[in-house]
Every structure is written in structure tokens, then in C-alpha cells.
Amino acid sequence: MPGKPIVEARGIHKHFGALHVLKGVDLVLAERELVFVIGPSGSGKSTLLRCLNRLEQPSSGSVVVDGVDLLDPRTDINHARQRIGMVFQSFNLYPHMTALGNVTLALRKVAGKSRSEADALGSAALARVGLADRAGHTPGQLSGGQQQRVAIARAIALEPRVMLFDEPTSALDPELVGSVLGVMRDLRESGMTMVVVSHEMGFARNAADRVVFMDEGAIIEEGTPAAIFETPGHERTRAFIGQIQRH
Amino acid sequence: MLQTFFNLEIIEAAWPIILAGLGNTVLLSLVVVPLGLLGGLGLAMLASVRKPWVRWPLMAWVDFFRAFPPLVLLIFLYAGLPFAGLELGGFACVCVAFFLNTGAYYGEILRAGIDSVPAGQTEAARSTGVGRLQTMLYVVLPQAVRNVLPDLLSNTLEVVKLTSLGSVVAMPELLFQARQAQSLTYNPTPIVLAAVIYFLMLWPLVRLLSRLENRALAGRG
Amino acid sequence: MSNWDRFVETFFNAKVMAKYLPDIAYGMLVTVELAALVIVAGLASGLALALLRSLGFRPVNLLIVFVVDLFRALPPLVIIVFIYFGLPAVDVAPSGFVSTWLSLALVLTAFSEEIFWAGITSIAKGQWEAARSTGLSYGQTLMNVVLPQALRLTIPPLTNRTIAITKGTALGTVVAVSEILGMASSAMSNSYNPSPLTLGAGAYLILFLPMVILGRWLETKMAWKR
């Protein structure tokens, strides 16, 4: 494994009432690593991702990101979350603010930047996702692909050490997927550590260091994209890969 | 404190008076709610004629009575009209005032309900040869009422509460009777008792409404 | 004298109107003052209660819901009568103005809390999550992300409800507040002519008709936005 670990999730269990959603999952990422998490719906992959910034509180286990123990009650979670960017399936942009407003809110309120500083950083982030000219548009005036790129800019403006992507392209029309994947590829090349929950196999093949297959709340197997996609070792993995490749 | 505001002896003494008031409040509500609904239905059905020269005067009528405090209307009928030689008496005044005031509110709600039913519904019914009025009664109105049921119930709650205005024109309803009992006993217990009765009577409706309204606004978000 | 002349002489008597115009104008001032105080106190405390409720302390929330239910179920006039005629029994004697203000403010608090709360809960969970994932605290998320959206949603129902409750300032006449209706009624009995009441009715329309029209405009404007 290249470099030292930056994300260390160990023995994660998560219960929703009687439902046992995560059954002792371990996920460790080295710096600059890109890990793809695949698996059928309900396999717990989104829940695992949301445990990595404590949007979901694990029932037991430990999560350490960039040296900070997220489950320690003394941890300032809001401070820690600045270092962990997250991108959602449904964008979740603030509809009452412009693109720039979306990007700069946390810069001003959490990072404590002045408005002019925040605007400069926000504009730079929008430029990185190719939307410098859309800073004054509200989400309603942007296409789905543009909205998702603003959401990425909102996260990277805070200069995170890790980025979490929760099915970032599944709500997009097919012709808009490419622009979002392009931005993700640029991020990858800049050396960002990334955890991506997605079924974009082509992107996984090109960009991922490792693919993790989850089913029923546990990691069934993991390996290089080639290993998982061409020669899966497990019957359930094979069945799942076969299913998504047919589509 | 309890001796002052919830004196059991006074409750016992005032009970028959209060009970008569409660009966009248219920009766009054049973008269004015259908009356208001009827007025509202008339307004809404007129407004469903989508012609500007029908809609604009109706809208003005509705807004006029929505802007007019019901008590002012009631006093006008009760104390103003006799100067023109027209003495209606408390009950008739309440009926007319409620017909005008709550009719406007019900009318606005029902109009919104009728507007919310897609035009395709009317077209479908008319294409099968159903008449204009029958289409309204059997196809449009049932859907309209369902769409605005929370608003209709909410307005009905307000109408029942509004019957307390009857006390101002000497209608022997719950509040009036409570004040009579209060002045007889020199003790505020009867008013508290009336308040408790109002609350117990209307609480179930308030609970129901708060659920329906939460759901309605959540649906828009 | 024709019937029409007699009608005009009775309800639109210029001499009587001119004489009592200052009284009605004074009543209008009192009504505006009372209405403004009701709106400010009612909306502010309604919003405060809704924010308090969003913190999710169960015993506090049960209390809020009960108080809200209570003041939604009680007729405003009953509350006014209780405060004005009932409280003096324990040597608290608020004036008619204060009684009316307090009653209507409590009623508006109840209704507006309910509307604000519905607005807050109607904002999608993803908005909370997105904001929290960038490190915003609960309070910052509420103030910067959730509330601005919730308020937009609540403006039309809130406007209509505020008008309906503020019209209740006329109830103050029952406890001798010299607002429009009170001034008009006493002018009517002094002059043996209902023209002051006509004047008062006009005053109410001047005050409330613009608000009703504003409410209607807001409703259609917000409806098209969706």
C-alpha cells in the first residue's frame, strides 16, 4: 500500500433499530488513494461512506481520518468535517443561494474567511470545475451536471484531505455524466484521496487503485479493478458484475 | 388560586347556565357552518365560470369580507340597521354576518379547490354527455373538496370559535352565559369553565389539523 | 324626501361624519398601534418557539405543542374576557388595550409557531446533510440554510393568518379599547346616527384591504415559482 493511512475505519457496525446494516466493516485508505465501493442497493455502501464523516454515527467501531478520531466525543466534528468533503447523489445545493454563495457559505461561517477572501477562494474553486462563468447563477438555472460540479466546488473550496462521493452521477442524464467524471478525474490527478460509491465501471477501471465489493453489510472482496472486474473470486461478486455490465 | 379560578361550588352553581350556553353554541354552529358553506359553494361555483367579468367582481366581494372584521359587520347589522327601520334581532344578525363573512372564506377555499382539479376532468365528463352542473357536482367538487379538506376544516374551526361573537349581541351562547354566571357569582370560575369546554370541544380538531397541515406544507418542500 | 335621500341621510350623513372624523382617525391610530404590537410580538415569539422546538427536547416540545393547541382552540374573545374580567380577581388588572394585545399576540404566537414549524420540517434532509458535511454547526445550518428556505414557504399562509388574527383588534371594543369600532360605536350612540359606523367600516377597509390583496398576490406569486 502506498503512503501512510489517512482514512482508518475499523470494525464498523451500524444498526437502524432491528436492522443490522454494517456488520464489522474495515476500510483503510492510504494518502492519494482512490477506492471504489460497489455493491447492490441496500448493501450498506452509502451508510459506510456516511460513517466516514459521521453523518451517520456508527453503533461501534472506530473512524480516524487525517489523524482525528471522529468518534471521540471531544472531537470538534464541525472542524473535522471541513477536511472531509462530501458530494451527494441529489447535489443538495442550497436553492436560495447563487453558485458562489453555495461555495462560500462554509468558508465564511466555518473557516472564518472574510467575504472577499471567501469570494476569491470560491471563484477559484468554481474555476477548477469549469464553472467560473456561472458564479451568479442559482441552482435552478443550472443543468444537473453543472449543479453537481458546483457541489464538488463547494467541497474542494475547503481544501479537504479526503473526498467522499455518494453516487455522484446516478441522478444525472447520461449526456451530463462525462463532465462530472472529468472533474473527478482532475481531482484524482491532483492527488486527492477519494472514496467513491458508484457504478461507473469505465471510470473505476481507469482511475481506481482499488475496488471494494460490499453485500449485506460486509466487504465480500477487494482488489485492483482488473482483478475484481475480470476475475472476481466470489460468486456474489461475479453475479453483481455480470448484472451491471449487462446494462 | 384554585378557589378563585376553579371553585367547585361555583362550578356546581353555574353548571346549568353554562350547559345551556354550550347547547346554544352547538346549535349556533350547526346553523352557521352549513350557512357559510352554502354561501361559499355559491361563490365558488360562480367563480368556476372562468370569465373575467364574473371572476373580478366575485374576487372583490370575497376580499371585501376578508378585510372586514366580522364583529364590525355584526355590530353594523345589529346596531346600525335599526336606524333604517330594520331590526333583525341577535340571531338573524349572526346568521347574516356569518353567511357573508365565513361564506367569503369558504368560497375562496372552494374556488382554490376547484381550480386545482385539472381541466381534463371536466372535459372527460362533458365528452361523455354529462351536463355542466352535474359535472361540477359529481366530478369536480368531490375532488376539489378532497384537495382542500385541511383548509375547509381549519376554517370550520375558526367559524365555531367565532360563534363567541354572538355574546356581543346578547345571544345566550357559551361565552355570554359564562359572563352572566360570572357577574352573578362575582367569580371568574365560569369563564375558566367555558374556556375549558371550548378547549375540550375543539382540541381533537386542532390535533387533526396540525397533522394535515404539516403534511401539506411538507409536500411542497 | 325620497327613500334614497333618507338612506344617504342615515348612513352617509356628511355633517355627522365630519364631526366624528377626528374620533375615528384617533381610533384608527389605536388600531394600527395595537395591530403592529400584536404582529411583532406574535410572529417573534412564534418563530422563537419553533426554533426552540427544533432542538428536540421532548418535555419542552410537549409543552410547546400543548400551549399552541390551547391558543388555537380557544376563541380570542374568550381569552380577552378572561384576562380583562378574570385576572382582576387575583389583583392583576391589565387595561383593555393590554388584554387585547396579549390575547391576540398569544393566538398569533400559536398559529405562527405551527406554520414556522411546518416550514422548518418541510426542508429536505439533504439540505441539512450537505451543510453539516461542510462543517456548519446545527445552529449555522438552521440560520443560513434551512430558515431562509422555510420562511419563503411560510410567507403566504403566514400573511393570511396574520390578517385574520389582526382583524381581531376590533374585539378590543368589548373591553373598552378606543380602537376604530369602539370609537364608532360610541359616536353612533352619541349622535343617534350610524354614519360614524360607516366611517369606521371604511377605516377598516383602508387598513386591511391592502393586506388582503397583498396576501392574494403573494399566494399566486409563490405558486408560480414551483
PDB file of C-alpha atoms in Angstrom, chain B residues 161 206 213, chain C residues 35-53 63-74 76 79 100-118 157-158 161-166:
ATOM      1  CA  LYS B 161     -64.716  29.854  17.648  1.00  0.00           C
ATOM      2  CA  VAL B 206     -56.850  21.169  16.313  1.00  0.00           C
ATOM      3  CA  GLU B 213     -51.147  20.973   7.695  1.00  0.00           C
TER       4      GLU B 213
ATOM      5  CA  ALA C  35     -52.155  45.604  15.344  1.00  0.00           C
ATOM      6  CA  ALA C  36     -48.446  46.387  14.973  1.00  0.00           C
ATOM      7  CA  LEU C  37     -47.708  45.285  18.528  1.00  0.00           C
ATOM      8  CA  VAL C  38     -49.705  42.080  18.022  1.00  0.00           C
ATOM      9  CA  ILE C  39     -47.866  41.257  14.791  1.00  0.00           C
ATOM     10  CA  VAL C  40     -44.396  41.943  16.179  1.00  0.00           C
ATOM     11  CA  ALA C  41     -44.924  40.041  19.431  1.00  0.00           C
ATOM     12  CA  GLY C  42     -46.890  37.187  17.840  1.00  0.00           C
ATOM     13  CA  LEU C  43     -44.531  36.470  14.954  1.00  0.00           C
ATOM     14  CA  ALA C  44     -41.369  36.906  17.020  1.00  0.00           C
ATOM     15  CA  SER C  45     -42.463  34.561  19.767  1.00  0.00           C
ATOM     16  CA  GLY C  46     -43.944  32.107  17.252  1.00  0.00           C
ATOM     17  CA  LEU C  47     -40.597  31.919  15.473  1.00  0.00           C
ATOM     18  CA  ALA C  48     -38.723  31.657  18.773  1.00  0.00           C
ATOM     19  CA  LEU C  49     -40.912  28.741  19.871  1.00  0.00           C
ATOM     20  CA  ALA C  50     -40.476  26.986  16.506  1.00  0.00           C
ATOM     21  CA  LEU C  51     -36.680  27.313  16.802  1.00  0.00           C
ATOM     22  CA  LEU C  52     -36.796  26.066  20.377  1.00  0.00           C
ATOM     23  CA  ARG C  53     -38.902  23.130  19.196  1.00  0.00           C
ATOM     24  CA  LEU C  63     -45.274  21.804  26.431  1.00  0.00           C
ATOM     25  CA  ILE C  64     -44.970  23.901  23.262  1.00  0.00           C
ATOM     26  CA  VAL C  65     -47.446  21.692  21.408  1.00  0.00           C
ATOM     27  CA  PHE C  66     -49.911  21.923  24.289  1.00  0.00           C
ATOM     28  CA  VAL C  67     -49.701  25.711  24.519  1.00  0.00           C
ATOM     29  CA  VAL C  68     -50.034  26.024  20.739  1.00  0.00           C
ATOM     30  CA  ASP C  69     -53.059  23.728  20.719  1.00  0.00           C
ATOM     31  CA  LEU C  70     -54.618  25.652  23.603  1.00  0.00           C
ATOM     32  CA  PHE C  71     -54.432  29.011  21.854  1.00  0.00           C
ATOM     33  CA  ARG C  72     -55.563  27.564  18.552  1.00  0.00           C
ATOM     34  CA  ALA C  73     -58.641  26.051  20.190  1.00  0.00           C
ATOM     35  CA  LEU C  74     -59.749  28.994  22.352  1.00  0.00           C
ATOM     36  CA  PRO C  76     -59.782  35.054  21.047  1.00  0.00           C
ATOM     37  CA  ILE C  79     -59.131  34.851  26.141  1.00  0.00           C
ATOM     38  CA  THR C 100     -56.496  42.593  23.787  1.00  0.00           C
ATOM     39  CA  TRP C 101     -52.841  42.826  22.781  1.00  0.00           C
ATOM     40  CA  LEU C 102     -51.812  39.910  24.983  1.00  0.00           C
ATOM     41  CA  SER C 103     -54.686  37.703  23.818  1.00  0.00           C
ATOM     42  CA  LEU C 104     -54.181  38.279  20.114  1.00  0.00           C
ATOM     43  CA  ALA C 105     -50.394  38.014  20.447  1.00  0.00           C
ATOM     44  CA  LEU C 106     -50.811  34.626  22.153  1.00  0.00           C
ATOM     45  CA  VAL C 107     -53.161  33.436  19.410  1.00  0.00           C
ATOM     46  CA  LEU C 108     -50.798  34.619  16.668  1.00  0.00           C
ATOM     47  CA  THR C 109     -47.879  33.005  18.505  1.00  0.00           C
ATOM     48  CA  ALA C 110     -49.702  29.689  18.425  1.00  0.00           C
ATOM     49  CA  PHE C 111     -50.677  29.851  14.762  1.00  0.00           C
ATOM     50  CA  SER C 112     -47.338  31.188  13.553  1.00  0.00           C
ATOM     51  CA  GLU C 113     -45.341  28.643  15.565  1.00  0.00           C
ATOM     52  CA  GLU C 114     -47.317  25.924  13.825  1.00  0.00           C
ATOM     53  CA  ILE C 115     -46.637  27.436  10.394  1.00  0.00           C
ATOM     54  CA  PHE C 116     -42.924  28.124  11.053  1.00  0.00           C
ATOM     55  CA  TRP C 117     -42.520  24.616  12.373  1.00  0.00           C
ATOM     56  CA  ALA C 118     -44.179  23.094   9.337  1.00  0.00           C
ATOM     57  CA  PRO C 157     -50.062  31.099   4.848  1.00  0.00           C
ATOM     58  CA  LEU C 158     -48.494  33.346   7.458  1.00  0.00           C
ATOM     59  CA  ARG C 161     -53.315  34.057   9.145  1.00  0.00           C
ATOM     60  CA  THR C 162     -51.789  37.283  10.419  1.00  0.00           C
ATOM     61  CA  ILE C 163     -54.504  39.343   8.705  1.00  0.00           C
ATOM     62  CA  ALA C 164     -57.285  37.161  10.126  1.00  0.00           C
ATOM     63  CA  ILE C 165     -55.921  37.470  13.668  1.00  0.00           C
ATOM     64  CA  THR C 166     -55.051  41.157  13.433  1.00  0.00           C
TER      65      THR C 166
END
